[in-house]
PDB file of C-alpha atoms and ligand atoms in Angstrom:
ATOM      1  CA  MET A1431      -5.989 -16.089  -3.059  1.00 96.00           C
ATOM      2  CA  LYS A1432      -3.959 -14.033  -0.613  1.00 98.00           C
ATOM      3  CA  LEU A1433      -4.762 -10.450   0.296  1.00 98.00           C
ATOM      4  CA  LEU A1434      -2.103  -8.396   2.045  1.00 98.00           C
ATOM      5  CA  VAL A1435      -3.116  -5.229   3.885  1.00 98.00           C
ATOM      6  CA  ILE A1436      -0.362  -2.674   4.394  1.00 98.00           C
ATOM      7  CA  ASN A1437      -1.674  -0.304   7.061  1.00 98.00           C
ATOM      8  CA  GLY A1438       0.224   2.966   7.515  1.00 98.00           C
ATOM      9  CA  GLY A1439      -2.094   4.384  10.195  1.00 98.00           C
ATOM     10  CA  TYR A1440      -0.884   5.470  13.625  1.00 98.00           C
ATOM     11  CA  ARG A1441      -4.119   5.031  15.608  1.00 97.00           C
ATOM     12  CA  LYS A1442      -5.834   1.775  16.366  1.00 97.00           C
ATOM     13  CA  GLY A1443      -9.571   1.408  15.815  1.00 96.00           C
ATOM     14  CA  LYS A1444     -10.099   4.720  14.031  1.00 96.00           C
ATOM     15  CA  THR A1445     -10.845   5.688  10.418  1.00 96.00           C
ATOM     16  CA  ILE A1446      -8.271   3.671   8.517  1.00 98.00           C
ATOM     17  CA  ASP A1447      -8.785   0.562  10.645  1.00 98.00           C
ATOM     18  CA  ALA A1448     -12.559   0.796  10.278  1.00 97.00           C
ATOM     19  CA  LEU A1449     -12.413   1.162   6.486  1.00 98.00           C
ATOM     20  CA  VAL A1450      -9.897  -1.670   6.186  1.00 98.00           C
ATOM     21  CA  GLU A1451     -12.196  -3.826   8.309  1.00 98.00           C
ATOM     22  CA  LYS A1452     -15.119  -3.072   5.979  1.00 98.00           C
ATOM     23  CA  LEU A1453     -12.995  -3.911   2.972  1.00 98.00           C
ATOM     24  CA  ILE A1454     -11.921  -7.224   4.513  1.00 98.00           C
ATOM     25  CA  GLU A1455     -15.568  -8.011   5.293  1.00 98.00           C
ATOM     26  CA  GLY A1456     -16.345  -7.565   1.589  1.00 98.00           C
ATOM     27  CA  ALA A1457     -13.308  -9.574   0.494  1.00 98.00           C
ATOM     28  CA  LYS A1458     -14.305 -12.465   2.752  1.00 97.00           C
ATOM     29  CA  GLN A1459     -17.356 -13.064   0.589  1.00 96.00           C
ATOM     30  CA  ASN A1460     -14.829 -15.071  -1.364  1.00 96.00           C
ATOM     31  CA  PRO A1461     -14.396 -18.078   0.969  1.00 96.00           C
ATOM     32  CA  ASP A1462     -10.961 -18.811  -0.482  1.00 96.00           C
ATOM     33  CA  ILE A1463      -9.486 -15.496   0.536  1.00 97.00           C
ATOM     34  CA  LEU A1464      -6.616 -15.460   3.003  1.00 98.00           C
ATOM     35  CA  VAL A1465      -5.996 -12.108   4.658  1.00 98.00           C
ATOM     36  CA  GLU A1466      -2.783 -10.892   6.267  1.00 98.00           C
ATOM     37  CA  SER A1467      -2.629  -7.433   7.817  1.00 98.00           C
ATOM     38  CA  ILE A1468       0.577  -5.597   8.545  1.00 98.00           C
ATOM     39  CA  ARG A1469       0.473  -2.544  10.785  1.00 98.00           C
ATOM     40  CA  LEU A1470       3.650  -0.748   9.783  1.00 98.00           C
ATOM     41  CA  VAL A1471       4.100   1.221  13.050  1.00 98.00           C
ATOM     42  CA  GLU A1472       4.401  -2.048  14.941  1.00 98.00           C
ATOM     43  CA  LYS A1473       7.277  -3.221  12.768  1.00 98.00           C
ATOM     44  CA  ASP A1474      10.955  -2.455  12.873  1.00 98.00           C
ATOM     45  CA  ILE A1475      11.416  -0.720   9.520  1.00 98.00           C
ATOM     46  CA  LYS A1476      14.642   1.205   9.132  1.00 98.00           C
ATOM     47  CA  TYR A1477      15.295   3.919   6.570  1.00 98.00           C
ATOM     48  CA  CYS A1478      16.655   2.987   3.176  1.00 98.00           C
ATOM     49  CA  ALA A1479      20.426   3.624   3.203  1.00 98.00           C
ATOM     50  CA  ASN A1480      20.728   4.324  -0.540  1.00 98.00           C
ATOM     51  CA  CYS A1481      23.452   1.668  -0.770  1.00 98.00           C
ATOM     52  CA  MET A1482      21.986   0.476  -4.091  1.00 97.00           C
ATOM     53  CA  VAL A1483      22.771  -3.162  -3.323  1.00 98.00           C
ATOM     54  CA  CYS A1484      19.166  -3.986  -4.253  1.00 98.00           C
ATOM     55  CA  ARG A1485      19.163  -2.051  -7.508  1.00 97.00           C
ATOM     56  CA  ASN A1486      22.363  -3.786  -8.581  1.00 97.00           C
ATOM     57  CA  ASP A1487      21.192  -7.262  -7.603  1.00 98.00           C
ATOM     58  CA  ASP A1488      20.389 -10.002 -10.128  1.00 98.00           C
ATOM     59  CA  PRO A1489      17.316  -8.767 -12.089  1.00 97.00           C
ATOM     60  CA  SER A1490      15.943 -12.304 -12.329  1.00 97.00           C
ATOM     61  CA  LYS A1491      15.298 -12.355  -8.551  1.00 97.00           C
ATOM     62  CA  GLU A1492      11.716 -11.608  -7.514  1.00 97.00           C
ATOM     63  CA  VAL A1493      12.993  -9.743  -4.459  1.00 98.00           C
ATOM     64  CA  ALA A1494      16.461  -8.239  -4.465  1.00 98.00           C
ATOM     65  CA  VAL A1495      18.749  -8.546  -1.504  1.00 98.00           C
ATOM     66  CA  CYS A1496      18.739  -5.758   1.100  1.00 98.00           C
ATOM     67  CA  PRO A1497      21.598  -5.641   3.639  1.00 98.00           C
ATOM     68  CA  ILE A1498      19.420  -4.001   6.320  1.00 98.00           C
ATOM     69  CA  ASP A1499      18.462  -6.475   9.021  1.00 98.00           C
ATOM     70  CA  ASP A1500      14.939  -5.664  10.178  1.00 98.00           C
ATOM     71  CA  ASP A1501      11.298  -6.733   9.806  1.00 98.00           C
ATOM     72  CA  MET A1502      11.275  -5.932   6.083  1.00 98.00           C
ATOM     73  CA  LYS A1503      12.735  -9.407   5.536  1.00 97.00           C
ATOM     74  CA  GLU A1504       9.489 -11.093   6.614  1.00 98.00           C
ATOM     75  CA  ILE A1505       7.407  -8.376   4.925  1.00 98.00           C
ATOM     76  CA  TYR A1506       9.087  -9.075   1.559  1.00 98.00           C
ATOM     77  CA  GLN A1507       8.019 -12.695   1.900  1.00 98.00           C
ATOM     78  CA  SER A1508       4.418 -11.641   2.552  1.00 98.00           C
ATOM     79  CA  ILE A1509       4.539  -9.341  -0.481  1.00 98.00           C
ATOM     80  CA  GLN A1510       5.851 -12.152  -2.662  1.00 97.00           C
ATOM     81  CA  ASP A1511       3.049 -14.470  -1.517  1.00 97.00           C
ATOM     82  CA  ALA A1512       0.286 -11.898  -2.052  1.00 98.00           C
ATOM     83  CA  ASP A1513      -2.055 -11.785  -5.050  1.00 97.00           C
ATOM     84  CA  ALA A1514      -3.691  -8.531  -4.003  1.00 98.00           C
ATOM     85  CA  PHE A1515      -2.837  -5.558  -1.816  1.00 98.00           C
ATOM     86  CA  VAL A1516      -4.581  -2.889   0.189  1.00 98.00           C
ATOM     87  CA  PHE A1517      -2.487   0.200   0.842  1.00 98.00           C
ATOM     88  CA  ALA A1518      -4.130   2.198   3.618  1.00 98.00           C
ATOM     89  CA  SER A1519      -2.924   5.457   5.123  1.00 98.00           C
ATOM     90  CA  PRO A1520      -4.159   8.648   6.696  1.00 97.00           C
ATOM     91  CA  ILE A1521      -3.269  11.748   4.711  1.00 97.00           C
ATOM     92  CA  ASN A1522      -0.766  13.674   6.807  1.00 97.00           C
ATOM     93  CA  MET A1523       0.462  16.997   5.438  1.00 96.00           C
ATOM     94  CA  GLY A1524      -0.983  16.115   2.055  1.00 96.00           C
ATOM     95  CA  THR A1525       0.604  12.725   1.601  1.00 97.00           C
ATOM     96  CA  VAL A1526       1.071   9.253   3.127  1.00 98.00           C
ATOM     97  CA  THR A1527       2.278   8.888   6.711  1.00 98.00           C
ATOM     98  CA  ALA A1528       6.015   8.858   7.362  1.00 98.00           C
ATOM     99  CA  VAL A1529       6.007   5.148   8.138  1.00 98.00           C
ATOM    100  CA  MET A1530       4.257   4.372   4.838  1.00 98.00           C
ATOM    101  CA  LYS A1531       6.800   6.478   2.941  1.00 98.00           C
ATOM    102  CA  THR A1532       9.667   4.712   4.727  1.00 98.00           C
ATOM    103  CA  PHE A1533       8.160   1.370   3.779  1.00 98.00           C
ATOM    104  CA  LEU A1534       7.640   2.400   0.137  1.00 98.00           C
ATOM    105  CA  GLU A1535      11.223   3.640  -0.150  1.00 98.00           C
ATOM    106  CA  ARG A1536      12.439   0.269   1.074  1.00 98.00           C
ATOM    107  CA  THR A1537      10.469  -1.479  -1.661  1.00 98.00           C
ATOM    108  CA  CYS A1538      11.522   0.896  -4.452  1.00 97.00           C
ATOM    109  CA  TRP A1539      14.421  -1.231  -5.778  1.00 98.00           C
ATOM    110  CA  THR A1540      14.031  -4.454  -3.823  1.00 98.00           C
ATOM    111  CA  LEU A1541      10.797  -5.142  -5.710  1.00 98.00           C
ATOM    112  CA  ALA A1542      11.904  -3.402  -8.899  1.00 98.00           C
ATOM    113  CA  LYS A1543      14.775  -3.678 -11.359  1.00 97.00           C
ATOM    114  CA  PRO A1544      16.111  -1.084 -13.782  1.00 97.00           C
ATOM    115  CA  GLY A1545      13.841  -1.030 -16.823  1.00 95.00           C
ATOM    116  CA  THR A1546      13.613   0.884 -20.066  1.00 91.00           C
ATOM    117  CA  LYS A1547      10.387   2.931 -19.786  1.00 87.00           C
ATOM    118  CA  PRO A1548       9.828   5.866 -19.892  1.00 89.00           C
ATOM    119  CA  ILE A1549      13.625   6.163 -19.927  1.00 94.00           C
ATOM    120  CA  LYS A1550      16.392   3.616 -19.427  1.00 94.00           C
ATOM    121  CA  GLY A1551      17.013   2.938 -15.753  1.00 93.00           C
ATOM    122  CA  CYS A1552      13.517   3.628 -14.444  1.00 95.00           C
ATOM    123  CA  PRO A1553      12.120   0.938 -12.149  1.00 96.00           C
ATOM    124  CA  GLU A1554       9.904  -1.871 -13.378  1.00 97.00           C
ATOM    125  CA  PRO A1555       8.559  -4.746 -11.258  1.00 97.00           C
ATOM    126  CA  ARG A1556      10.721  -7.791 -10.667  1.00 98.00           C
ATOM    127  CA  THR A1557       7.615  -9.924 -10.286  1.00 97.00           C
ATOM    128  CA  THR A1558       6.043 -11.315 -13.425  1.00 96.00           C
ATOM    129  CA  LYS A1559       2.708 -11.970 -11.698  1.00 96.00           C
ATOM    130  CA  ASP A1560      -0.330  -9.772 -12.370  1.00 95.00           C
ATOM    131  CA  LYS A1561      -1.499  -8.501  -9.004  1.00 98.00           C
ATOM    132  CA  LYS A1562      -4.272  -6.132  -7.939  1.00 98.00           C
ATOM    133  CA  ALA A1563      -4.457  -3.317  -5.407  1.00 98.00           C
ATOM    134  CA  VAL A1564      -6.804  -0.919  -3.682  1.00 98.00           C
ATOM    135  CA  VAL A1565      -5.822   2.357  -2.017  1.00 98.00           C
ATOM    136  CA  ILE A1566      -7.594   3.655   1.096  1.00 98.00           C
ATOM    137  CA  LEU A1567      -6.812   7.147   2.349  1.00 97.00           C
ATOM    138  CA  SER A1568      -8.448   9.376   4.905  1.00 96.00           C
ATOM    139  CA  SER A1569      -8.131  13.046   5.644  1.00 95.00           C
ATOM    140  CA  GLY A1570      -9.366  14.885   8.702  1.00 93.00           C
ATOM    141  CA  VAL A1571     -10.616  18.124   7.243  1.00 92.00           C
ATOM    142  CA  VAL A1572     -10.088  18.343   3.482  1.00 93.00           C
ATOM    143  CA  PRO A1573     -13.269  17.256   1.641  1.00 93.00           C
ATOM    144  CA  PRO A1574     -13.193  15.119  -1.542  1.00 92.00           C
ATOM    145  CA  ILE A1575     -13.934  18.132  -3.722  1.00 94.00           C
ATOM    146  CA  LEU A1576     -10.612  19.719  -2.657  1.00 94.00           C
ATOM    147  CA  ARG A1577      -8.684  16.453  -2.883  1.00 92.00           C
ATOM    148  CA  THR A1578      -6.297  17.716  -5.575  1.00 93.00           C
ATOM    149  CA  PHE A1579      -4.809  20.124  -3.040  1.00 92.00           C
ATOM    150  CA  CYS A1580      -4.331  17.506  -0.341  1.00 93.00           C
ATOM    151  CA  ASP A1581      -3.651  14.154  -1.902  1.00 95.00           C
ATOM    152  CA  ASP A1582      -0.211  13.305  -3.209  1.00 97.00           C
ATOM    153  CA  ALA A1583      -0.716   9.888  -1.660  1.00 97.00           C
ATOM    154  CA  THR A1584      -2.893   8.291  -4.340  1.00 97.00           C
ATOM    155  CA  SER A1585      -0.467   9.061  -7.155  1.00 97.00           C
ATOM    156  CA  LEU A1586       2.514   7.956  -5.056  1.00 98.00           C
ATOM    157  CA  ILE A1587       0.975   4.598  -4.206  1.00 98.00           C
ATOM    158  CA  LYS A1588      -0.311   4.079  -7.755  1.00 98.00           C
ATOM    159  CA  SER A1589       3.142   4.734  -9.106  1.00 97.00           C
ATOM    160  CA  CYS A1590       4.725   2.274  -6.626  1.00 98.00           C
ATOM    161  CA  CYS A1591       2.146  -0.336  -7.606  1.00 98.00           C
ATOM    162  CA  GLN A1592       3.125   0.094 -11.229  1.00 97.00           C
ATOM    163  CA  THR A1593       6.901   0.245 -10.790  1.00 97.00           C
ATOM    164  CA  SER A1594       7.522  -2.125  -7.871  1.00 98.00           C
ATOM    165  CA  PHE A1595       4.561  -4.227  -6.744  1.00 98.00           C
ATOM    166  CA  GLY A1596       3.378  -5.267 -10.223  1.00 98.00           C
ATOM    167  CA  ALA A1597      -0.161  -4.456  -9.157  1.00 98.00           C
ATOM    168  CA  LYS A1598      -3.004  -2.778 -11.013  1.00 98.00           C
ATOM    169  CA  VAL A1599      -4.932  -0.353  -8.814  1.00 98.00           C
ATOM    170  CA  ILE A1600      -8.579  -1.322  -9.354  1.00 97.00           C
ATOM    171  CA  GLY A1601     -10.050   1.328  -7.080  1.00 97.00           C
ATOM    172  CA  SER A1602      -9.431   3.799  -4.336  1.00 97.00           C
ATOM    173  CA  ILE A1603     -11.188   5.560  -1.494  1.00 96.00           C
ATOM    174  CA  TYR A1604     -10.382   9.071  -0.422  1.00 96.00           C
ATOM    175  CA  ALA A1605     -12.314   9.395   2.807  1.00 96.00           C
ATOM    176  CA  GLY A1606     -12.124  13.171   2.900  1.00 93.00           C
ATOM    177  CA  ALA A1607     -13.230  15.387   5.778  1.00 92.00           C
ATOM    178  CA  VAL A1608     -14.023  12.278   7.750  1.00 89.00           C
ATOM    179  CA  GLU A1609     -14.338  14.280  10.981  1.00 86.00           C
ATOM    180  CA  LYS A1610     -17.391  16.030   9.492  1.00 91.00           C
ATOM    181  CA  LYS A1611     -18.833  13.439   7.111  1.00 91.00           C
ATOM    182  CA  GLY A1612     -18.429  10.423   9.386  1.00 89.00           C
ATOM    183  CA  LEU A1613     -17.320   6.911   8.566  1.00 92.00           C
ATOM    184  CA  ASP A1614     -20.642   5.587   7.333  1.00 92.00           C
ATOM    185  CA  HIS A1615     -20.303   7.845   4.332  1.00 93.00           C
ATOM    186  CA  TYR A1616     -17.420   5.671   3.068  1.00 96.00           C
ATOM    187  CA  SER A1617     -18.078   2.215   4.538  1.00 96.00           C
ATOM    188  CA  GLN A1618     -20.207   0.807   1.730  1.00 97.00           C
ATOM    189  CA  LYS A1619     -17.583   1.706  -0.882  1.00 97.00           C
ATOM    190  CA  ALA A1620     -14.910  -0.051   1.180  1.00 98.00           C
ATOM    191  CA  HIS A1621     -17.074  -3.182   1.361  1.00 98.00           C
ATOM    192  CA  GLU A1622     -17.691  -3.123  -2.415  1.00 98.00           C
ATOM    193  CA  LEU A1623     -14.008  -2.633  -3.190  1.00 98.00           C
ATOM    194  CA  GLY A1624     -13.173  -5.606  -0.976  1.00 98.00           C
ATOM    195  CA  LYS A1625     -15.599  -7.761  -2.926  1.00 97.00           C
ATOM    196  CA  ARG A1626     -14.093  -6.643  -6.227  1.00 96.00           C
ATOM    197  CA  LEU A1627     -10.539  -7.123  -5.042  1.00 97.00           C
ATOM    198  CA  ALA A1628     -11.193 -10.692  -3.951  1.00 95.00           C
ATOM    199  CA  LYS A1629     -12.959 -11.681  -7.164  1.00 92.00           C
ATOM    200  CA  VAL A1630     -10.832 -14.150  -9.112  1.00 78.00           C
TER     201      VAL A1630
HETATM  202  C1  LIG B 445       0.701  15.188  11.485  1.00 94.04           C
HETATM  203  C2  LIG B 445      -0.671  15.171  10.882  1.00 94.04           C
HETATM  204  C3  LIG B 445      -0.887  15.819   9.672  1.00 94.04           C
HETATM  205  C4  LIG B 445      -2.159  15.834   9.104  1.00 94.04           C
HETATM  206  N1  LIG B 445      -2.354  16.446   7.899  1.00 94.04           N
HETATM  207  C5  LIG B 445      -3.590  16.493   7.373  1.00 94.04           C
HETATM  208  C6  LIG B 445      -3.811  17.125   6.122  1.00 94.04           C
HETATM  209  O1  LIG B 445      -2.887  17.583   5.447  1.00 94.04           O
HETATM  210  N2  LIG B 445      -5.096  17.199   5.643  1.00 94.04           N
HETATM  211  C7  LIG B 445      -6.148  16.663   6.362  1.00 94.04           C
HETATM  212  O2  LIG B 445      -7.287  16.802   5.918  1.00 94.04           O
HETATM  213  N3  LIG B 445      -5.950  16.011   7.514  1.00 94.04           N
HETATM  214  C8  LIG B 445      -4.702  15.909   8.028  1.00 94.04           C
HETATM  215  N4  LIG B 445      -4.496  15.236   9.206  1.00 94.04           N
HETATM  216  C9  LIG B 445      -5.626  14.507   9.824  1.00 94.04           C
HETATM  217  C10 LIG B 445      -5.549  13.029   9.471  1.00 94.04           C
HETATM  218  O3  LIG B 445      -5.616  12.849   8.061  1.00 94.04           O
HETATM  219  C11 LIG B 445      -6.720  12.284  10.102  1.00 94.04           C
HETATM  220  O4  LIG B 445      -6.616  12.424  11.492  1.00 94.04           O
HETATM  221  C12 LIG B 445      -6.610  10.820   9.687  1.00 94.04           C
HETATM  222  O5  LIG B 445      -7.076  10.702   8.348  1.00 94.04           O
HETATM  223  C13 LIG B 445      -7.417   9.924  10.526  1.00 94.04           C
HETATM  224  O6  LIG B 445      -6.972   8.599  10.328  1.00 94.04           O
HETATM  225  P1  LIG B 445      -7.114   7.599  11.586  1.00 94.04           P
HETATM  226  O7  LIG B 445      -8.434   7.946  12.223  1.00 94.04           O
HETATM  227  O8  LIG B 445      -7.110   6.232  11.009  1.00 94.04           O
HETATM  228  O9  LIG B 445      -5.960   7.854  12.483  1.00 94.04           O
HETATM  229  C14 LIG B 445      -3.246  15.191   9.774  1.00 94.04           C
HETATM  230  C15 LIG B 445      -3.009  14.534  10.987  1.00 94.04           C
HETATM  231  C16 LIG B 445      -1.736  14.514  11.537  1.00 94.04           C
HETATM  232  C17 LIG B 445      -1.511  13.804  12.845  1.00 94.04           C
END
């Protein structure tokens, strides 16, 4: 089983990295788990050009063609090979980081084809596999109780999982007000989610 971590954080060794590490620790209780981590800021990921080549590509392809020549090519391969995903991002200005949004835009129609629900033309996954996902988010000051005012990220990622990645989100962490509450407050949950994600 292959687990792919998509890390949209900007800082190394801080909140998001620590929670991802805890999750991986939990996932590794399954000895057959293979983990690949992608730190998006270290990759060359250009903006989507809205050329619609991907949307118009053969719907039977698992990944549609994209004319942009950058690191997304290798990332698409990793996505195709993955059985489970972790989407991890700090909450910046109420939503995912810019690099995570850029990445998600690039997957919008390369991993999806025009479907019929809720209306004709809306994206549905090209993959026919049933995958799983976990979302990890952290915010500096907004506590979990006020999450609704500062978390557009969970719904965005959940929607991308449904429309493009073909993945069911089995759990999420909103590590709110982490500056005050500290990491330990959220570590155990990350470990547990890792265990659940890696369960076959
Ligand atoms: C540009 C920017 C915008 C941010 N916006 C928010 C915000 O809207 N709400 C919040 O609670 N924290 C906000 N933060 C704080 C980050 O969420 C916090 O530093 C991050 O979760 C820590 O992740 P890291 O330790 O892995 O880098 C922001 C930080 C930056 C740099």
